[in-house]
XYZ file of C-alpha atoms in Angstrom:
623
model
C 24.514 -35.979 -138.697
C 28.065 -35.913 -138.876
C 29.577 -32.354 -139.125
C 31.150 -30.758 -141.561
C 34.965 -30.186 -142.239
C 34.208 -26.141 -141.918
C 32.430 -27.638 -138.557
C 35.678 -29.434 -136.965
C 37.741 -26.416 -137.427
C 40.707 -26.927 -134.934
C 40.167 -22.941 -133.594
C 42.060 -22.040 -130.649
C 41.573 -18.701 -131.031
C 45.527 -17.146 -129.375
C 45.052 -13.338 -129.183
C 41.107 -13.383 -127.433
C 43.968 -15.747 -125.322
C 45.933 -13.068 -124.133
C 44.845 -9.488 -125.225
C 42.187 -7.158 -122.674
C 38.846 -7.852 -125.015
C 35.678 -5.274 -125.258
C 32.906 -7.026 -123.779
C 30.376 -4.929 -124.139
C 27.050 -5.475 -125.497
C 26.572 -2.363 -127.702
C 26.103 -3.030 -131.244
C 27.483 0.254 -132.028
C 30.438 1.646 -132.958
C 32.134 3.773 -130.534
C 34.594 3.928 -128.875
C 37.159 1.369 -127.762
C 39.128 1.453 -125.083
C 42.034 -0.349 -122.773
C 40.804 -3.155 -124.840
C 42.417 -4.369 -128.575
C 38.868 -6.074 -129.267
C 35.197 -5.946 -128.915
C 33.894 -8.997 -129.401
C 30.588 -9.219 -132.106
C 28.329 -10.684 -129.960
C 25.214 -11.138 -132.422
C 25.522 -11.380 -136.569
C 24.148 -10.363 -139.703
C 23.161 -12.918 -141.676
C 23.613 -12.251 -145.928
C 20.348 -13.057 -148.044
C 20.884 -16.162 -149.997
C 24.772 -16.044 -149.392
C 26.560 -18.147 -152.200
C 29.691 -19.079 -153.377
C 31.708 -18.595 -155.952
C 34.631 -19.119 -155.292
C 37.127 -20.474 -154.190
C 40.445 -21.098 -153.748
C 42.600 -24.881 -153.021
C 45.715 -23.833 -152.103
C 44.528 -21.336 -149.762
C 41.779 -23.651 -148.224
C 44.854 -26.803 -147.951
C 46.364 -24.451 -145.659
C 43.483 -24.481 -143.076
C 43.776 -28.532 -144.104
C 40.232 -28.358 -146.252
C 39.777 -29.564 -149.602
C 37.302 -27.354 -152.119
C 34.840 -30.566 -152.387
C 34.703 -30.185 -148.186
C 33.895 -27.322 -147.998
C 31.111 -27.503 -151.858
C 29.395 -30.217 -150.269
C 28.659 -28.366 -146.866
C 25.088 -26.942 -147.106
C 25.881 -24.227 -144.755
C 28.471 -22.963 -145.582
C 27.529 -20.115 -147.821
C 26.142 -19.640 -143.977
C 29.640 -19.553 -142.262
C 31.309 -18.475 -144.785
C 29.274 -15.469 -145.027
C 29.690 -14.658 -140.484
C 25.466 -15.697 -141.339
C 26.390 -18.412 -138.957
C 28.668 -18.608 -136.281
C 31.193 -21.475 -137.404
C 31.505 -23.682 -134.108
C 34.466 -22.738 -131.758
C 34.874 -19.778 -133.309
C 34.305 -15.812 -131.432
C 33.481 -13.357 -133.961
C 35.599 -10.040 -132.580
C 36.276 -7.361 -134.141
C 39.624 -5.656 -134.316
C 40.989 -1.653 -132.662
C 43.570 -0.080 -134.188
C 45.041 3.633 -135.562
C 46.661 4.535 -137.706
C 47.728 7.623 -139.896
C 46.464 8.654 -142.975
C 48.075 10.379 -145.730
C 50.468 11.346 -142.791
C 47.906 12.493 -140.075
C 47.678 10.348 -137.409
C 43.289 9.891 -137.802
C 42.781 8.422 -134.004
C 40.552 5.409 -133.336
C 39.751 3.226 -136.613
C 39.372 -0.439 -136.307
C 37.969 -3.234 -137.371
C 35.201 -1.759 -139.136
C 34.086 -4.613 -142.458
C 36.114 -7.027 -140.694
C 35.337 -10.092 -138.130
C 37.542 -11.711 -136.534
C 36.290 -15.577 -135.925
C 39.916 -16.289 -134.081
C 42.658 -19.041 -134.939
C 43.065 -22.192 -136.670
C 45.937 -25.446 -135.704
C 46.430 -26.567 -139.041
C 49.143 -28.788 -138.371
C 52.563 -28.404 -140.398
C 50.899 -25.033 -141.841
C 51.338 -23.648 -139.376
C 48.331 -21.090 -136.692
C 45.955 -19.402 -139.229
C 43.538 -16.514 -137.933
C 40.492 -16.505 -139.535
C 38.747 -13.145 -141.569
C 35.795 -12.608 -142.493
C 35.938 -9.188 -144.780
C 32.333 -7.865 -145.306
C 30.172 -9.250 -142.995
C 28.438 -5.586 -141.630
C 28.719 -3.412 -138.337
C 31.140 -3.734 -136.381
C 31.980 -0.775 -133.472
C 34.431 -0.096 -134.992
C 32.137 1.207 -138.852
C 31.765 4.709 -137.961
C 29.485 6.020 -140.648
C 29.461 2.408 -142.294
C 27.709 -0.212 -143.026
C 30.291 -2.828 -142.368
C 29.839 -4.454 -145.718
C 32.020 -5.011 -149.461
C 30.345 -5.546 -152.548
C 31.068 -7.751 -155.421
C 34.118 -5.460 -157.240
C 35.537 -4.973 -154.160
C 35.954 -8.096 -152.305
C 36.715 -9.388 -156.174
C 39.719 -7.434 -156.505
C 41.188 -9.059 -153.581
C 39.771 -12.499 -152.807
C 42.363 -12.271 -157.260
C 45.454 -10.266 -156.351
C 45.220 -11.975 -152.617
C 45.485 -15.510 -154.731
C 48.111 -13.910 -157.640
C 50.442 -12.124 -155.216
C 51.575 -15.286 -152.619
C 51.393 -16.771 -156.436
C 54.267 -14.273 -156.827
C 55.833 -15.276 -154.206
C 55.497 -12.202 -152.103
C 54.449 -12.438 -148.567
C 50.870 -11.843 -148.717
C 48.023 -12.495 -146.461
C 45.550 -14.932 -148.316
C 42.093 -15.133 -149.507
C 40.370 -18.922 -149.565
C 36.630 -17.982 -150.397
C 34.452 -15.589 -151.870
C 30.610 -15.352 -150.738
C 28.465 -13.395 -151.703
C 24.690 -11.464 -151.670
C 21.175 -11.124 -152.336
C 21.737 -8.239 -149.901
C 22.203 -5.454 -151.849
C 23.665 -2.152 -151.232
C 23.937 1.187 -151.497
C 27.845 2.691 -153.164
C 29.786 5.495 -155.256
C 32.377 3.788 -157.006
C 33.551 6.735 -158.513
C 33.805 8.893 -155.929
C 31.596 10.866 -158.472
C 28.171 12.283 -156.773
C 26.613 8.985 -158.243
C 25.067 6.851 -155.952
C 24.077 2.696 -157.277
C 22.944 -0.649 -155.331
C 25.549 -2.970 -155.760
C 25.512 -6.562 -154.730
C 27.148 -7.618 -151.075
C 30.038 -9.789 -150.762
C 32.486 -11.663 -148.202
C 36.177 -12.661 -148.212
C 37.352 -15.659 -146.082
C 40.851 -13.919 -145.727
C 43.547 -15.625 -143.591
C 46.895 -14.876 -142.081
C 49.260 -15.795 -138.960
C 48.126 -12.455 -137.731
C 46.667 -9.268 -138.604
C 48.394 -7.276 -136.410
C 49.484 -4.187 -138.264
C 51.802 -0.722 -137.232
C 48.598 1.118 -136.512
C 47.813 -1.867 -133.513
C 50.691 -0.041 -131.573
C 48.571 3.219 -132.375
C 46.160 3.056 -129.826
C 48.187 3.727 -126.855
C 49.387 7.841 -128.337
C 48.195 10.486 -127.241
C 47.212 14.096 -128.264
C 48.158 14.166 -131.792
C 49.478 18.205 -131.808
C 48.179 18.727 -135.880
C 45.133 16.594 -135.217
C 44.473 16.762 -132.267
C 43.313 13.063 -132.007
C 44.866 10.240 -129.622
C 44.707 6.921 -128.601
C 41.571 4.893 -127.054
C 43.936 3.106 -125.270
C 46.373 6.446 -124.972
C 48.747 6.195 -122.228
C 48.451 2.061 -121.749
C 51.986 1.592 -121.709
C 51.078 -1.793 -119.571
C 48.429 -3.009 -122.942
C 50.812 -1.261 -125.253
C 53.640 -4.141 -123.919
C 50.740 -6.850 -123.366
C 50.868 -6.425 -127.360
C 54.392 -6.516 -128.582
C 54.571 -9.793 -125.412
C 52.240 -11.462 -128.111
C 53.454 -10.592 -131.307
C 57.459 -11.495 -130.327
C 56.318 -14.484 -128.713
C 53.458 -16.036 -130.662
C 55.224 -14.872 -134.494
C 58.753 -14.033 -133.516
C 59.001 -17.172 -131.079
C 63.206 -17.064 -132.759
C 63.688 -13.205 -131.112
C 61.915 -14.265 -128.464
C 64.154 -17.023 -127.631
C 67.447 -15.964 -127.880
C 66.880 -12.402 -125.848
C 67.600 -12.680 -121.799
C 66.339 -8.786 -121.546
C 62.776 -7.523 -122.715
C 64.464 -3.673 -124.258
C 66.947 -6.364 -126.613
C 64.401 -8.131 -127.015
C 62.205 -5.292 -128.153
C 64.591 -3.967 -130.386
C 66.483 -7.844 -132.142
C 62.552 -7.799 -133.039
C 61.828 -4.123 -134.022
C 64.571 -4.447 -136.759
C 63.022 -7.840 -138.008
C 59.934 -5.964 -138.682
C 62.311 -2.862 -140.597
C 63.899 -6.295 -142.382
C 60.725 -8.118 -143.773
C 58.984 -3.855 -144.772
C 62.174 -3.330 -146.629
C 61.873 -6.562 -148.252
C 58.564 -6.700 -148.746
C 58.468 -3.182 -150.449
C 61.666 -4.016 -152.959
C 59.590 -7.046 -153.943
C 56.861 -4.778 -154.968
C 58.826 -2.922 -157.281
C 60.431 -5.051 -159.067
C 56.250 -6.494 -160.374
C 55.073 -3.430 -160.763
C 52.881 -3.840 -157.205
C 51.678 -0.499 -156.604
C 49.257 -0.478 -152.949
C 47.160 2.268 -153.839
C 46.093 3.476 -149.806
C 49.529 2.845 -147.198
C 48.423 4.244 -144.216
C 49.828 2.649 -141.150
C 46.672 1.158 -140.818
C 47.835 -1.352 -144.070
C 50.918 -2.494 -142.535
C 51.506 -6.042 -141.589
C 54.334 -6.364 -138.177
C 54.487 -9.750 -139.850
C 56.683 -8.106 -143.375
C 52.507 -8.817 -145.393
C 51.001 -6.842 -147.751
C 47.819 -5.639 -145.920
C 44.027 -5.038 -146.986
C 43.736 -4.504 -151.046
C 41.880 -1.666 -151.490
C 42.830 0.375 -154.510
C 46.210 -1.370 -155.805
C 47.496 -1.834 -158.959
C 50.021 -3.143 -160.848
C 51.143 -0.998 -164.500
C 51.219 -1.701 -167.115
C 53.378 1.264 -169.025
C 56.084 2.159 -166.551
C 56.071 5.685 -165.033
C 57.977 5.745 -161.840
C 54.904 8.975 -160.613
C 52.404 5.914 -161.512
C 49.273 6.507 -158.799
C 47.005 3.662 -159.148
C 44.896 5.132 -156.140
C 42.705 7.871 -158.255
C 41.689 10.180 -154.274
C 45.184 9.941 -154.409
C 45.256 13.665 -155.565
C 49.049 14.545 -154.382
C 50.781 11.072 -155.079
C 52.179 10.540 -151.666
C 50.999 6.943 -152.788
C 52.706 6.461 -155.731
C 55.612 3.714 -157.145
C 58.373 5.611 -156.343
C 57.225 6.809 -153.232
C 56.376 3.443 -151.972
C 60.089 2.917 -150.058
C 60.412 6.345 -148.434
C 57.222 5.643 -147.271
C 57.407 2.220 -145.213
C 60.281 3.767 -143.398
C 58.061 7.409 -142.782
C 55.815 4.853 -141.639
C 58.396 2.459 -139.449
C 59.439 5.779 -137.591
C 55.132 6.261 -136.319
C 56.127 2.326 -135.489
C 59.027 3.687 -133.464
C 56.460 6.529 -131.778
C 53.647 4.502 -130.854
C 56.158 1.908 -129.029
C 57.934 4.288 -127.093
C 60.101 3.313 -124.368
C 59.753 -0.314 -125.181
C 62.606 0.802 -127.832
C 66.168 2.526 -127.298
C 65.391 5.235 -128.689
C 68.810 5.621 -130.223
C 68.893 2.192 -131.633
C 65.774 2.368 -133.322
C 67.072 6.340 -134.976
C 70.190 4.166 -136.339
C 67.505 0.992 -137.438
C 65.212 3.582 -139.311
C 68.966 4.710 -141.065
C 69.244 0.957 -141.725
C 65.817 0.631 -143.879
C 67.040 2.106 -147.112
C 70.378 0.638 -148.439
C 68.055 -2.649 -147.105
C 65.895 -2.272 -149.059
C 68.132 -1.337 -152.056
C 69.796 -4.201 -151.134
C 66.521 -6.365 -151.727
C 65.661 -4.533 -154.774
C 69.481 -5.122 -157.009
C 68.975 -8.905 -155.537
C 65.723 -9.013 -157.440
C 66.426 -7.068 -160.875
C 69.814 -9.114 -160.662
C 67.834 -12.567 -160.925
C 64.652 -10.335 -163.359
C 67.971 -10.072 -165.923
C 69.563 -13.035 -165.734
C 72.385 -11.345 -164.167
C 73.629 -14.671 -161.279
C 77.080 -15.294 -160.929
C 78.373 -12.231 -160.917
C 77.975 -9.249 -159.232
C 78.980 -5.979 -160.858
C 79.368 -1.416 -160.212
C 77.372 -1.388 -162.992
C 74.164 -3.955 -162.762
C 73.021 -0.760 -160.654
C 72.866 1.315 -164.032
C 71.993 -0.950 -165.747
C 69.476 -1.161 -163.674
C 68.303 2.595 -164.437
C 69.414 3.258 -167.515
C 66.655 0.302 -168.531
C 64.532 2.223 -166.334
C 65.604 5.377 -167.610
C 64.237 4.346 -171.805
C 61.193 1.816 -170.566
C 60.653 5.362 -168.672
C 60.786 7.104 -171.922
C 60.150 4.625 -174.216
C 56.564 3.839 -172.724
C 57.017 0.659 -172.578
C 54.817 -2.273 -170.949
C 56.468 -2.684 -167.350
C 55.777 -6.836 -166.892
C 56.316 -7.766 -170.872
C 58.877 -5.973 -170.495
C 61.107 -8.155 -168.058
C 59.898 -11.066 -169.956
C 60.981 -9.950 -173.471
C 64.447 -9.731 -172.167
C 64.921 -12.909 -171.310
C 65.095 -13.473 -175.207
C 68.274 -11.504 -175.710
C 70.905 -13.883 -176.868
C 74.535 -14.011 -175.078
C 76.651 -12.526 -176.791
C 78.952 -14.962 -179.553
C 81.804 -14.203 -181.591
C 81.098 -12.812 -185.013
C 77.868 -11.823 -184.756
C 76.113 -9.134 -185.908
C 74.520 -7.202 -182.998
C 72.227 -5.038 -184.918
C 70.999 -8.125 -186.354
C 70.652 -10.589 -183.532
C 68.977 -7.515 -181.312
C 67.167 -6.820 -184.213
C 63.717 -9.278 -183.393
C 63.718 -8.474 -179.585
C 64.290 -5.277 -180.297
C 60.534 -4.713 -182.565
C 58.869 -7.798 -179.504
C 60.180 -4.864 -177.279
C 58.493 -1.662 -179.276
C 55.134 -3.242 -179.773
C 55.308 -2.829 -176.042
C 55.444 0.364 -176.210
C 53.777 3.068 -176.229
C 52.417 5.565 -178.979
C 53.359 8.965 -180.037
C 49.407 9.585 -179.407
C 49.879 7.775 -175.960
C 52.769 9.604 -175.563
C 51.019 12.902 -175.278
C 48.725 11.682 -173.233
C 50.242 11.118 -170.345
C 52.712 14.089 -170.339
C 50.155 16.729 -169.942
C 50.441 18.683 -166.820
C 48.468 16.486 -163.834
C 48.505 19.156 -161.127
C 45.425 20.724 -159.943
C 46.984 24.457 -161.132
C 48.010 23.237 -163.740
C 43.939 23.371 -165.099
C 43.714 26.883 -165.638
C 46.930 27.774 -166.919
C 47.724 26.856 -169.851
C 52.023 25.908 -172.391
C 52.196 29.604 -171.572
C 52.460 30.289 -168.640
C 54.179 26.976 -167.114
C 56.572 27.901 -170.211
C 56.898 31.467 -166.624
C 57.291 28.738 -164.190
C 60.270 27.299 -166.286
C 62.192 30.222 -166.926
C 61.495 31.392 -163.134
C 63.566 28.749 -162.154
C 65.633 29.721 -164.612
C 67.018 32.886 -164.241
C 65.287 33.477 -160.251
C 65.299 30.025 -158.789
C 65.321 31.725 -154.443
C 61.732 33.381 -156.295
C 60.649 29.576 -157.975
C 60.729 27.677 -154.399
C 59.225 30.644 -152.988
C 56.295 30.506 -155.228
C 56.219 26.806 -155.953
C 55.723 23.597 -154.669
C 59.007 22.288 -156.167
C 59.034 18.711 -156.482
C 54.523 18.487 -157.741
C 56.527 21.926 -160.280
C 59.508 19.189 -160.713
C 57.338 16.578 -162.300
C 55.438 19.513 -164.757
C 57.540 20.891 -165.388
C 59.443 17.735 -166.882
C 56.276 16.213 -167.601
C 55.901 19.341 -170.338
C 59.636 19.648 -171.615
C 59.198 16.157 -172.821
C 55.190 16.575 -174.119
C 57.075 19.561 -176.003
C 59.483 17.065 -177.462
C 56.878 14.932 -178.679
C 55.165 18.024 -180.557
C 57.545 18.830 -182.436
C 58.733 14.799 -183.153
C 56.494 13.217 -186.275
C 56.042 9.515 -185.222
C 58.597 7.189 -187.697
C 61.447 10.046 -186.237
C 59.520 8.898 -182.403
C 60.525 4.909 -183.112
C 63.611 5.095 -184.831
C 64.714 7.445 -181.612
C 63.119 4.346 -179.699
C 64.489 1.677 -181.631
C 68.013 3.015 -181.428
C 67.619 4.438 -177.849
C 66.587 0.615 -177.601
C 69.677 -1.169 -178.752
C 72.352 0.929 -176.953
C 70.780 -0.135 -173.874
C 70.878 -3.984 -175.599
C 74.257 -3.834 -175.991
C 75.601 -2.522 -172.890
C 73.155 -5.858 -171.830
C 74.756 -7.942 -173.772
C 78.724 -6.912 -172.740
C 77.358 -7.051 -169.106
C 76.477 -10.713 -170.279
C 79.577 -11.042 -171.931
C 81.119 -10.943 -168.006
C 78.906 -14.251 -167.087
C 80.142 -16.182 -169.646
C 84.041 -15.247 -168.281
C 82.814 -17.190 -165.287
C 82.663 -21.430 -167.773
C 83.301 -22.384 -171.210
C 79.526 -24.302 -170.911
C 77.388 -22.196 -172.637
C 74.646 -24.099 -173.312
C 74.371 -24.181 -169.339
C 74.933 -20.573 -169.029
C 71.922 -20.325 -170.801
C 70.139 -22.963 -169.428
C 70.467 -21.282 -165.996
C 69.604 -17.384 -166.949
C 66.567 -18.802 -168.506
C 65.565 -20.274 -165.585
C 66.611 -17.670 -163.812
C 64.436 -14.648 -165.871
C 61.422 -17.086 -166.340
C 60.929 -17.079 -162.916
C 61.184 -14.079 -161.737
C 59.481 -12.245 -164.262
C 56.052 -12.835 -164.846
C 54.447 -13.913 -167.435
C 50.968 -12.045 -166.638
C 49.807 -10.374 -162.712
C 46.395 -8.945 -162.727
C 45.925 -6.398 -164.529
C 43.451 -3.353 -163.955
C 41.358 -4.670 -167.336
C 42.048 -8.746 -166.351
C 40.163 -7.823 -163.312
C 37.288 -5.329 -165.402
C 36.662 -8.294 -166.946
C 36.004 -10.534 -164.365
C 34.129 -8.239 -162.338
C 31.826 -7.238 -165.721
C 30.953 -10.824 -166.442
C 30.303 -11.676 -162.620
C 27.925 -8.130 -162.071
C 25.997 -9.974 -164.845
C 26.455 -13.364 -162.801
C 28.774 -15.274 -164.398
C 31.318 -16.005 -162.229
C 33.189 -17.680 -165.325
C 35.466 -15.195 -165.825
C 36.367 -14.564 -162.333
C 37.138 -18.861 -161.836
C 39.444 -18.328 -165.108
C 41.313 -15.220 -164.214
C 42.688 -17.849 -160.553
C 43.497 -19.835 -162.103
C 45.818 -17.938 -164.775
C 47.402 -16.076 -161.555
C 48.449 -18.751 -160.098
C 50.288 -19.813 -162.456
C 52.781 -16.553 -162.882
C 55.105 -17.811 -164.646
C 54.193 -19.946 -166.593
C 54.236 -20.246 -171.021
C 50.812 -22.702 -170.363
C 47.903 -20.550 -169.218
C 47.002 -16.778 -170.441
C 47.881 -16.907 -174.804
C 43.362 -17.968 -175.295
C 41.657 -14.479 -176.209
C 38.803 -14.167 -173.982
C 35.527 -14.575 -174.508
C 32.128 -13.478 -173.796
C 30.875 -10.477 -175.188
C 32.377 -7.772 -172.692
C 35.876 -9.379 -173.341
C 38.703 -8.724 -175.147
C 40.086 -9.429 -177.639
C 43.363 -10.231 -175.718
C 45.192 -12.547 -174.074
C 46.129 -11.721 -170.108
C 50.090 -11.509 -171.735
C 49.184 -9.423 -173.267
C 49.498 -4.928 -174.068
C 46.891 -3.638 -171.882
C 43.760 -2.136 -174.747
C 42.982 1.174 -174.732
C 40.206 1.269 -173.038
C 42.254 0.266 -169.999
C 43.651 3.910 -169.237
C 40.405 4.922 -168.451
C 40.211 2.807 -164.745
C 39.103 4.808 -162.698
C 39.796 2.762 -158.966
C 39.292 5.317 -155.490
């Protein structure tokens, strides 16, 4: 019988050849010292696995076609970890991590199984993983399985991010099965049976910041240490592996080890700064930015409780488990810098301490430069750079926040703001686009809901008590600082002030105010656009270039939670039509040809993918 395309994949398995591997035959969860990987000797087959979705572009990175995969009678078994693909060497990667700011000791691939690296010609080498294939030495108390809803979210978002041009791991296939596991999806104490599913993930490497934390000594606060604490020889070996294989230019450019390592750390800093700038500019929130979820290559890694913002809110939290907002939207840049500092600590003597500190100091300016450059493109400001641009952008975000504007749709609509034209009537000209933007803004009822105080202490407070805190902040700041969590209290007081203003305003008055705010900002925006026209007299050329840049930097469609939820609900009933349909739309996020049609089916929304989310979307809880 002729071998299938999956059976002929050219595995080279570089990591296992160049890094220490634990060959223990103990199948259970355990501490794994002195090793970067641990072999998985026994596979854990699924019950009747079935391929339900494929990404053609991700499969192509391995030299595979969807037709080849679907024709292979053993395809579902290979892609679910139920049968070993010839040439693969199943293993699990060992890493540690700081989770929500605390060192957690050994973590590792508790639900992911390394198969090896595939040599793919012009596409380079790709590490292949199966996520959800069963217990590994790092599963701790878990079963190593992933369920359908989380697998669908990771599959769709991996491919959505790739189509947006944001560095990411990829997802090539989604397999489900008849094997059920018990889960508590809302952390409510109510467990339900859910269907086991597996995602085939690809990346040049899944090495992460936490990979270097396995060498950390005893942490003063948690009392935990890495499983390979003090093994500086293995740390150096892992660093050599990463730089030689994934940063060859740096390897070739430096003859001195310390210089090479510093150049590597600086490049990781730059890639991380650029990545988080790209996240911020599409309204993406990762949700769990622990050091074990930070790629050493600057990729978006591990899609857990992620979320794309609907209504713009700098305090947006996509993870319902993140009660303190450590990983909120606006906190992401500073958290990434904090994680880089933990990486520098883990590398220790491999870096020059003073130079590493200077590199960390460069992070925020580097991030801000990337962010500003992308934001200029989103606003079509491509011919000139003006000092006023920062203020223009911050004022736009302030208006969006105050009016509850939809992040994605508002930026897309700004391309309709007309260029200045002599003799036109400002208000009449911008009126139509303002009307469209206002349709994407929150109602007064929605704004009242989102401005309710949310800190746990506020459950026991009434507005009178909050007003007393406000009075304290104004009359006795020292006492206020002693008794209040400044960041949380400031946020809640700001919300209280906005809520008070909303309670004293009727709907018509608020709409008028919001309309005036938008008209005022758009007038400023058009004055800035006029400076773009100073470069040339060819207004048609400017219009075409501006429209092209804006529409290729402002997606029309992103993976909103309600879109994913509709697909998940249909899939849980055995219908994967919506999952595949959403994938096709997300693969062309900037296109005007997709996303307009209403969803079909009994559980579907009546809105298209590019519309303001329905009210029920606010109730979706991701943990």
